[in-house]
Amino acid sequence: MNRQEIIDRIQGKVSSLIAGTSQGIDYPVVYVNKEHLIEFMKFLKEDEELSFDLISDVTAVDYPDRNPRFDVVYHIFSIKNGQRIRVKVPVGDGEGVESVTSVWRGAEWLEREVYDMFGITFYNHPDLRRILMEEDFKYYPLRKDFPLEGIEE
Amino acid sequence: MGIEKNLANLGIVTTCLDKVLNWSRKNSLWPMTFGLACCALEMMVTVSARHDIARFGAEVYRGSPRQADLLIVPGTLTKKMLPMVLRLYEQMPEPKWVIAYGNCACTGGVFRTYNVVQGIDQYIPVDVYMAGCPPKPESLLTAIMMLRDKIDKESLKNRG
Ligand code: SF4
């Protein structure tokens, strides 16, 4: 399967769940709204041809001047096809998205890292705690407005 | 000379207690097996045959802080790691010494950031600072020799 075939397959099957697609510079990108996230992710994993069965990264991007402010970005790999896909979900400040741990158990620590660094909540996550910073740390250091040298207490 | 000659014949040497204790302490520094970041690799090399830290009696890296009297802090100390380091230090019996190994342990080094401790000396007393990123094994030997000199000048009055 090449990039175009992946996009065609997604558009053919679940066009109602997605908000847009693009070729991306390295692999296909799909934009999804958070209401449809879990349904769409289940499709990606369970579809026989796509079979995206390995979550390789969850991260986020902060656009301070945009509303909604963040994009949560999922990178998923298909062992069967040797292909990757990127899924982007816009999230506002102080909001959250449904956790994808019900689809891929391996997303647990990846989502904890996004929570730790950006302050994005993941609903129904089995153990949502900070993972890199101390537990009593009050800030979210990968947000653009956080100073590199930290905030004096 | 009168009485001292007779004592020597009996196999007795007179000296002061400080001297004997310091002599034994400085020749058997037992460091703790402990590493934090890149600097730790250079510290391990110092134990190898080429640099041979055993010449100074400091090769017995102990697996438990309760058996060690030298804490070498080698590498970047994050704030998350700090409580563990303090706990290890507090478990070491007196007398104990600390070497801050490398720029990171001395000042935070290149990591002037929110998550790195800007110098271990903010939390525990440091005896010898070693600059370098990372310092060569030779620097650790120099630091050990400086520490030996320092131990030599210590007195029971000040340190138990
Ligand atoms: S001083 Fe340099 S080599 Fe040592 S821990 Fe820091 S960055 Fe690594």
Short mmCIF file of N, CA and C in Angstrom, two decimals, chain A residues 1-138:
data_model
loop_
_atom_site.label_atom_id
_atom_site.label_comp_id
_atom_site.label_asym_id
_atom_site.label_seq_id
_atom_site.Cartn_x
_atom_site.Cartn_y
_atom_site.Cartn_z
N MET A 1 0.85 -1.21 0.00
CA MET A 1 0.00 0.00 0.00
C MET A 1 0.87 1.25 0.00
N ASN A 2 0.58 2.16 -0.89
CA ASN A 2 1.33 3.41 -0.83
C ASN A 2 0.48 4.49 -0.16
N ARG A 3 1.05 5.69 -0.10
CA ARG A 3 0.39 6.78 0.61
C ARG A 3 -1.01 7.07 0.09
N GLN A 4 -1.10 7.17 -1.24
CA GLN A 4 -2.38 7.53 -1.83
C GLN A 4 -3.42 6.45 -1.55
N GLU A 5 -2.99 5.20 -1.60
CA GLU A 5 -3.94 4.11 -1.35
C GLU A 5 -4.46 4.15 0.08
N ILE A 6 -3.58 4.51 1.00
CA ILE A 6 -4.02 4.62 2.40
C ILE A 6 -5.09 5.70 2.52
N ILE A 7 -4.81 6.86 1.93
CA ILE A 7 -5.77 7.97 2.02
C ILE A 7 -7.08 7.58 1.32
N ASP A 8 -6.98 6.95 0.16
CA ASP A 8 -8.20 6.55 -0.56
C ASP A 8 -9.03 5.58 0.27
N ARG A 9 -8.34 4.64 0.89
CA ARG A 9 -9.05 3.65 1.70
C ARG A 9 -9.79 4.33 2.84
N ILE A 10 -9.10 5.26 3.53
CA ILE A 10 -9.74 5.95 4.65
C ILE A 10 -10.92 6.77 4.16
N GLN A 11 -10.73 7.50 3.05
CA GLN A 11 -11.84 8.34 2.55
C GLN A 11 -13.00 7.49 2.07
N GLY A 12 -12.69 6.34 1.49
CA GLY A 12 -13.76 5.48 1.02
C GLY A 12 -14.57 4.88 2.15
N LYS A 13 -13.93 4.56 3.25
CA LYS A 13 -14.61 3.81 4.30
C LYS A 13 -15.23 4.70 5.37
N VAL A 14 -14.47 5.69 5.85
CA VAL A 14 -14.94 6.45 7.02
C VAL A 14 -14.87 7.95 6.78
N SER A 15 -15.26 8.40 5.61
CA SER A 15 -15.13 9.84 5.32
C SER A 15 -15.93 10.68 6.30
N SER A 16 -16.96 10.07 6.93
CA SER A 16 -17.77 10.88 7.85
C SER A 16 -17.03 11.16 9.16
N LEU A 17 -15.98 10.38 9.47
CA LEU A 17 -15.31 10.56 10.75
C LEU A 17 -14.16 11.56 10.67
N ILE A 18 -13.68 11.89 9.47
CA ILE A 18 -12.47 12.69 9.39
C ILE A 18 -12.77 14.11 8.97
N ALA A 19 -11.86 15.02 9.32
CA ALA A 19 -12.05 16.42 9.00
C ALA A 19 -11.17 16.86 7.84
N GLY A 20 -10.26 16.01 7.40
CA GLY A 20 -9.41 16.39 6.26
C GLY A 20 -8.22 15.45 6.17
N THR A 21 -7.57 15.45 5.01
CA THR A 21 -6.38 14.62 4.84
C THR A 21 -5.35 15.42 4.07
N SER A 22 -4.10 15.01 4.20
CA SER A 22 -3.09 15.57 3.31
C SER A 22 -1.99 14.54 3.13
N GLN A 23 -1.16 14.75 2.10
CA GLN A 23 -0.11 13.78 1.81
C GLN A 23 1.02 13.85 2.84
N GLY A 24 1.23 15.03 3.41
CA GLY A 24 2.32 15.19 4.38
C GLY A 24 3.68 15.10 3.69
N ILE A 25 4.75 15.53 4.36
CA ILE A 25 6.05 15.46 3.69
C ILE A 25 6.64 14.07 3.80
N ASP A 26 6.25 13.30 4.79
CA ASP A 26 6.82 11.96 4.91
C ASP A 26 5.76 10.87 4.87
N TYR A 27 4.67 11.06 5.59
CA TYR A 27 3.60 10.09 5.48
C TYR A 27 2.24 10.75 5.58
N PRO A 28 1.19 10.01 5.23
CA PRO A 28 -0.13 10.65 5.16
C PRO A 28 -0.59 11.21 6.50
N VAL A 29 -1.30 12.32 6.41
CA VAL A 29 -1.80 12.98 7.62
C VAL A 29 -3.32 13.00 7.55
N VAL A 30 -3.95 12.68 8.68
CA VAL A 30 -5.40 12.72 8.74
C VAL A 30 -5.78 13.63 9.90
N TYR A 31 -6.69 14.57 9.65
CA TYR A 31 -7.20 15.43 10.71
C TYR A 31 -8.53 14.88 11.18
N VAL A 32 -8.65 14.78 12.51
CA VAL A 32 -9.87 14.20 13.06
C VAL A 32 -10.35 15.12 14.18
N ASN A 33 -11.65 15.26 14.32
CA ASN A 33 -12.17 16.00 15.47
C ASN A 33 -12.28 15.06 16.66
N LYS A 34 -12.20 15.64 17.86
CA LYS A 34 -12.03 14.74 18.99
C LYS A 34 -13.26 13.88 19.27
N GLU A 35 -14.42 14.28 18.79
CA GLU A 35 -15.62 13.46 19.02
C GLU A 35 -15.47 12.10 18.34
N HIS A 36 -14.77 12.08 17.20
CA HIS A 36 -14.70 10.86 16.43
C HIS A 36 -13.40 10.10 16.62
N LEU A 37 -12.57 10.58 17.54
CA LEU A 37 -11.22 10.03 17.62
C LEU A 37 -11.19 8.52 17.84
N ILE A 38 -11.89 8.07 18.88
CA ILE A 38 -11.78 6.65 19.22
C ILE A 38 -12.34 5.77 18.11
N GLU A 39 -13.47 6.22 17.57
CA GLU A 39 -14.09 5.44 16.49
C GLU A 39 -13.12 5.33 15.31
N PHE A 40 -12.49 6.44 14.98
CA PHE A 40 -11.57 6.44 13.85
C PHE A 40 -10.33 5.58 14.14
N MET A 41 -9.81 5.70 15.35
CA MET A 41 -8.62 4.92 15.70
C MET A 41 -8.92 3.43 15.67
N LYS A 42 -10.10 3.07 16.16
CA LYS A 42 -10.49 1.66 16.10
C LYS A 42 -10.50 1.17 14.66
N PHE A 43 -11.03 2.03 13.78
CA PHE A 43 -11.06 1.64 12.36
C PHE A 43 -9.63 1.42 11.84
N LEU A 44 -8.73 2.37 12.16
CA LEU A 44 -7.35 2.24 11.68
C LEU A 44 -6.75 0.92 12.12
N LYS A 45 -7.03 0.53 13.35
CA LYS A 45 -6.40 -0.67 13.86
C LYS A 45 -7.07 -1.92 13.31
N GLU A 46 -8.38 -1.87 13.22
CA GLU A 46 -9.10 -3.12 12.93
C GLU A 46 -9.35 -3.35 11.45
N ASP A 47 -9.22 -2.31 10.63
CA ASP A 47 -9.40 -2.51 9.19
C ASP A 47 -8.37 -3.51 8.68
N GLU A 48 -8.85 -4.49 7.90
CA GLU A 48 -7.95 -5.57 7.52
C GLU A 48 -6.82 -5.11 6.60
N GLU A 49 -7.14 -4.17 5.71
CA GLU A 49 -6.09 -3.75 4.79
C GLU A 49 -5.11 -2.78 5.43
N LEU A 50 -5.63 -1.87 6.25
CA LEU A 50 -4.73 -0.88 6.85
C LEU A 50 -3.94 -1.48 8.01
N SER A 51 -4.65 -2.04 8.95
CA SER A 51 -4.04 -2.76 10.07
C SER A 51 -2.93 -1.96 10.76
N PHE A 52 -3.26 -0.73 11.18
CA PHE A 52 -2.28 0.07 11.92
C PHE A 52 -2.25 -0.42 13.37
N ASP A 53 -1.31 -1.30 13.67
CA ASP A 53 -1.38 -1.98 14.96
C ASP A 53 -0.35 -1.55 15.99
N LEU A 54 0.54 -0.63 15.63
CA LEU A 54 1.57 -0.24 16.59
C LEU A 54 1.57 1.27 16.77
N ILE A 55 1.33 1.73 18.00
CA ILE A 55 1.41 3.17 18.22
C ILE A 55 2.86 3.51 18.53
N SER A 56 3.49 4.35 17.69
CA SER A 56 4.90 4.61 17.95
C SER A 56 5.12 5.91 18.70
N ASP A 57 4.22 6.87 18.59
CA ASP A 57 4.43 8.09 19.38
C ASP A 57 3.13 8.86 19.53
N VAL A 58 3.00 9.50 20.66
CA VAL A 58 1.93 10.48 20.86
C VAL A 58 2.63 11.74 21.32
N THR A 59 2.33 12.85 20.67
CA THR A 59 2.94 14.10 21.09
C THR A 59 1.94 15.22 20.84
N ALA A 60 2.38 16.44 21.00
CA ALA A 60 1.45 17.55 20.79
C ALA A 60 2.23 18.75 20.26
N VAL A 61 1.50 19.68 19.65
CA VAL A 61 2.11 20.91 19.15
C VAL A 61 1.32 22.07 19.74
N ASP A 62 2.05 23.09 20.19
CA ASP A 62 1.42 24.26 20.80
C ASP A 62 1.43 25.41 19.79
N TYR A 63 0.24 25.88 19.40
CA TYR A 63 0.14 27.09 18.57
C TYR A 63 -0.48 28.16 19.45
N PRO A 64 0.34 29.01 20.09
CA PRO A 64 -0.21 29.91 21.12
C PRO A 64 -1.27 30.86 20.57
N ASP A 65 -1.19 31.22 19.28
CA ASP A 65 -2.13 32.22 18.77
C ASP A 65 -3.34 31.61 18.09
N ARG A 66 -3.43 30.30 18.12
CA ARG A 66 -4.51 29.66 17.39
C ARG A 66 -5.60 29.22 18.35
N ASN A 67 -6.77 29.11 17.88
CA ASN A 67 -7.85 28.58 18.68
C ASN A 67 -8.54 27.48 17.89
N PRO A 68 -8.57 26.25 18.34
CA PRO A 68 -8.00 25.68 19.56
C PRO A 68 -6.47 25.65 19.54
N ARG A 69 -5.90 25.70 20.77
CA ARG A 69 -4.49 25.99 20.88
C ARG A 69 -3.57 24.83 20.49
N PHE A 70 -3.97 23.59 20.81
CA PHE A 70 -3.04 22.47 20.61
C PHE A 70 -3.49 21.52 19.52
N ASP A 71 -2.52 20.82 18.96
CA ASP A 71 -2.80 19.63 18.17
C ASP A 71 -2.20 18.44 18.90
N VAL A 72 -2.99 17.43 19.20
CA VAL A 72 -2.41 16.18 19.67
C VAL A 72 -2.10 15.34 18.43
N VAL A 73 -0.88 14.80 18.37
CA VAL A 73 -0.42 14.13 17.15
C VAL A 73 -0.11 12.67 17.49
N TYR A 74 -0.71 11.78 16.73
CA TYR A 74 -0.46 10.34 16.93
C TYR A 74 0.30 9.81 15.73
N HIS A 75 1.37 9.07 15.99
CA HIS A 75 2.09 8.39 14.90
C HIS A 75 1.84 6.90 15.05
N ILE A 76 1.30 6.30 14.01
CA ILE A 76 0.91 4.89 14.11
C ILE A 76 1.55 4.14 12.96
N PHE A 77 1.99 2.93 13.25
CA PHE A 77 2.73 2.13 12.28
C PHE A 77 1.94 0.87 11.98
N SER A 78 2.00 0.47 10.72
CA SER A 78 1.34 -0.78 10.33
C SER A 78 2.43 -1.81 10.04
N ILE A 79 2.51 -2.82 10.87
CA ILE A 79 3.55 -3.82 10.67
C ILE A 79 3.29 -4.58 9.37
N LYS A 80 2.01 -4.79 9.08
CA LYS A 80 1.66 -5.55 7.88
C LYS A 80 2.12 -4.83 6.61
N ASN A 81 1.84 -3.52 6.52
CA ASN A 81 2.17 -2.80 5.29
C ASN A 81 3.52 -2.10 5.36
N GLY A 82 4.12 -2.02 6.53
CA GLY A 82 5.35 -1.23 6.67
C GLY A 82 5.11 0.25 6.43
N GLN A 83 3.92 0.74 6.74
CA GLN A 83 3.58 2.14 6.49
C GLN A 83 3.23 2.85 7.80
N ARG A 84 3.43 4.17 7.78
CA ARG A 84 3.07 4.97 8.94
C ARG A 84 1.96 5.94 8.59
N ILE A 85 1.30 6.42 9.62
CA ILE A 85 0.28 7.45 9.41
C ILE A 85 0.33 8.41 10.59
N ARG A 86 -0.07 9.64 10.32
CA ARG A 86 -0.09 10.64 11.39
C ARG A 86 -1.51 11.14 11.54
N VAL A 87 -2.00 11.16 12.76
CA VAL A 87 -3.36 11.61 13.03
C VAL A 87 -3.28 12.84 13.92
N LYS A 88 -3.96 13.91 13.52
CA LYS A 88 -3.92 15.14 14.31
C LYS A 88 -5.30 15.50 14.82
N VAL A 89 -5.34 15.84 16.10
CA VAL A 89 -6.62 16.19 16.73
C VAL A 89 -6.47 17.55 17.40
N PRO A 90 -7.23 18.56 16.98
CA PRO A 90 -7.14 19.86 17.66
C PRO A 90 -7.82 19.83 19.03
N VAL A 91 -7.14 20.44 20.02
CA VAL A 91 -7.66 20.50 21.40
C VAL A 91 -7.45 21.91 21.93
N GLY A 92 -8.43 22.45 22.61
CA GLY A 92 -8.29 23.77 23.19
C GLY A 92 -7.56 23.74 24.52
N ASP A 93 -7.14 24.93 24.99
CA ASP A 93 -6.47 25.05 26.28
C ASP A 93 -7.43 24.60 27.38
N GLY A 94 -6.93 23.77 28.30
CA GLY A 94 -7.76 23.31 29.40
C GLY A 94 -8.72 22.19 29.03
N GLU A 95 -8.71 21.76 27.78
CA GLU A 95 -9.59 20.67 27.40
C GLU A 95 -8.83 19.36 27.37
N GLY A 96 -9.50 18.30 26.94
CA GLY A 96 -8.83 17.01 26.85
C GLY A 96 -9.38 16.19 25.72
N VAL A 97 -8.76 15.05 25.48
CA VAL A 97 -9.27 14.12 24.48
C VAL A 97 -9.43 12.76 25.14
N GLU A 98 -10.19 11.92 24.48
CA GLU A 98 -10.36 10.55 24.96
C GLU A 98 -9.03 9.82 24.82
N SER A 99 -8.68 9.01 25.81
CA SER A 99 -7.43 8.27 25.73
C SER A 99 -7.54 7.14 24.72
N VAL A 100 -6.47 6.90 23.97
CA VAL A 100 -6.50 5.79 23.01
C VAL A 100 -5.94 4.50 23.61
N THR A 101 -5.74 4.50 24.95
CA THR A 101 -5.22 3.26 25.56
C THR A 101 -6.19 2.09 25.40
N SER A 102 -7.48 2.41 25.17
CA SER A 102 -8.41 1.30 24.96
C SER A 102 -8.17 0.63 23.61
N VAL A 103 -7.50 1.35 22.70
CA VAL A 103 -7.20 0.77 21.39
C VAL A 103 -5.79 0.17 21.38
N TRP A 104 -4.81 0.99 21.77
CA TRP A 104 -3.43 0.50 21.89
C TRP A 104 -3.00 0.69 23.34
N ARG A 105 -2.76 -0.38 24.06
CA ARG A 105 -2.37 -0.26 25.47
C ARG A 105 -1.05 0.52 25.61
N GLY A 106 -0.20 0.42 24.57
CA GLY A 106 1.12 1.07 24.62
C GLY A 106 1.07 2.58 24.63
N ALA A 107 -0.10 3.16 24.45
CA ALA A 107 -0.17 4.62 24.45
C ALA A 107 -0.12 5.21 25.86
N GLU A 108 -0.14 4.35 26.88
CA GLU A 108 -0.30 4.85 28.24
C GLU A 108 0.78 5.86 28.63
N TRP A 109 2.04 5.46 28.50
CA TRP A 109 3.11 6.38 28.93
C TRP A 109 3.27 7.55 27.97
N LEU A 110 2.96 7.32 26.69
CA LEU A 110 3.08 8.40 25.71
C LEU A 110 2.09 9.51 26.07
N GLU A 111 0.89 9.10 26.44
CA GLU A 111 -0.10 10.11 26.82
C GLU A 111 0.25 10.78 28.13
N ARG A 112 0.86 10.02 29.03
CA ARG A 112 1.30 10.66 30.28
C ARG A 112 2.33 11.74 29.99
N GLU A 113 3.20 11.49 29.00
CA GLU A 113 4.20 12.50 28.69
C GLU A 113 3.54 13.75 28.12
N VAL A 114 2.56 13.58 27.24
CA VAL A 114 1.86 14.75 26.69
C VAL A 114 1.15 15.51 27.81
N TYR A 115 0.55 14.77 28.72
CA TYR A 115 -0.11 15.42 29.86
C TYR A 115 0.91 16.21 30.68
N ASP A 116 2.07 15.61 30.92
CA ASP A 116 3.10 16.23 31.74
C ASP A 116 3.63 17.50 31.09
N MET A 117 3.86 17.45 29.78
CA MET A 117 4.54 18.54 29.10
C MET A 117 3.58 19.63 28.61
N PHE A 118 2.34 19.29 28.30
CA PHE A 118 1.42 20.28 27.72
C PHE A 118 0.18 20.53 28.57
N GLY A 119 -0.08 19.67 29.54
CA GLY A 119 -1.29 19.85 30.34
C GLY A 119 -2.56 19.49 29.61
N ILE A 120 -2.48 18.58 28.65
CA ILE A 120 -3.69 18.11 27.96
C ILE A 120 -4.19 16.86 28.67
N THR A 121 -5.45 16.87 29.05
CA THR A 121 -6.00 15.73 29.80
C THR A 121 -6.41 14.61 28.85
N PHE A 122 -6.26 13.39 29.29
CA PHE A 122 -6.74 12.25 28.51
C PHE A 122 -7.82 11.54 29.33
N TYR A 123 -9.05 11.60 28.84
CA TYR A 123 -10.16 11.00 29.59
C TYR A 123 -10.06 9.48 29.55
N ASN A 124 -10.42 8.86 30.64
CA ASN A 124 -10.42 7.39 30.77
C ASN A 124 -9.04 6.78 30.60
N HIS A 125 -8.04 7.54 30.98
CA HIS A 125 -6.67 7.00 30.97
C HIS A 125 -6.49 6.21 32.27
N PRO A 126 -5.82 5.03 32.22
CA PRO A 126 -5.76 4.21 33.44
C PRO A 126 -4.92 4.83 34.57
N ASP A 127 -3.96 5.70 34.26
CA ASP A 127 -3.04 6.16 35.31
C ASP A 127 -2.43 7.49 34.89
N LEU A 128 -3.25 8.54 34.86
CA LEU A 128 -2.76 9.81 34.33
C LEU A 128 -2.01 10.60 35.40
N ARG A 129 -0.69 10.38 35.47
CA ARG A 129 0.18 11.14 36.38
C ARG A 129 1.30 11.73 35.55
N ARG A 130 2.02 12.70 36.15
CA ARG A 130 3.23 13.19 35.49
C ARG A 130 4.22 12.05 35.34
N ILE A 131 5.03 12.11 34.29
CA ILE A 131 5.96 11.01 34.10
C ILE A 131 7.40 11.47 34.14
N LEU A 132 7.70 12.71 33.68
CA LEU A 132 9.08 13.17 33.67
C LEU A 132 9.37 14.15 34.80
N MET A 133 8.43 15.07 35.05
CA MET A 133 8.66 16.07 36.09
C MET A 133 8.20 15.54 37.45
N GLU A 134 8.65 16.24 38.52
CA GLU A 134 8.22 15.84 39.85
C GLU A 134 6.69 15.94 39.94
N GLU A 135 6.13 15.17 40.84
CA GLU A 135 4.67 15.15 40.89
C GLU A 135 4.07 16.47 41.35
N ASP A 136 4.85 17.26 42.15
CA ASP A 136 4.27 18.52 42.62
C ASP A 136 4.62 19.70 41.72
N PHE A 137 5.18 19.44 40.55
CA PHE A 137 5.50 20.51 39.60
C PHE A 137 4.20 21.11 39.08
N LYS A 138 4.18 22.46 38.99
CA LYS A 138 2.89 23.10 38.72
C LYS A 138 2.71 23.51 37.26
#
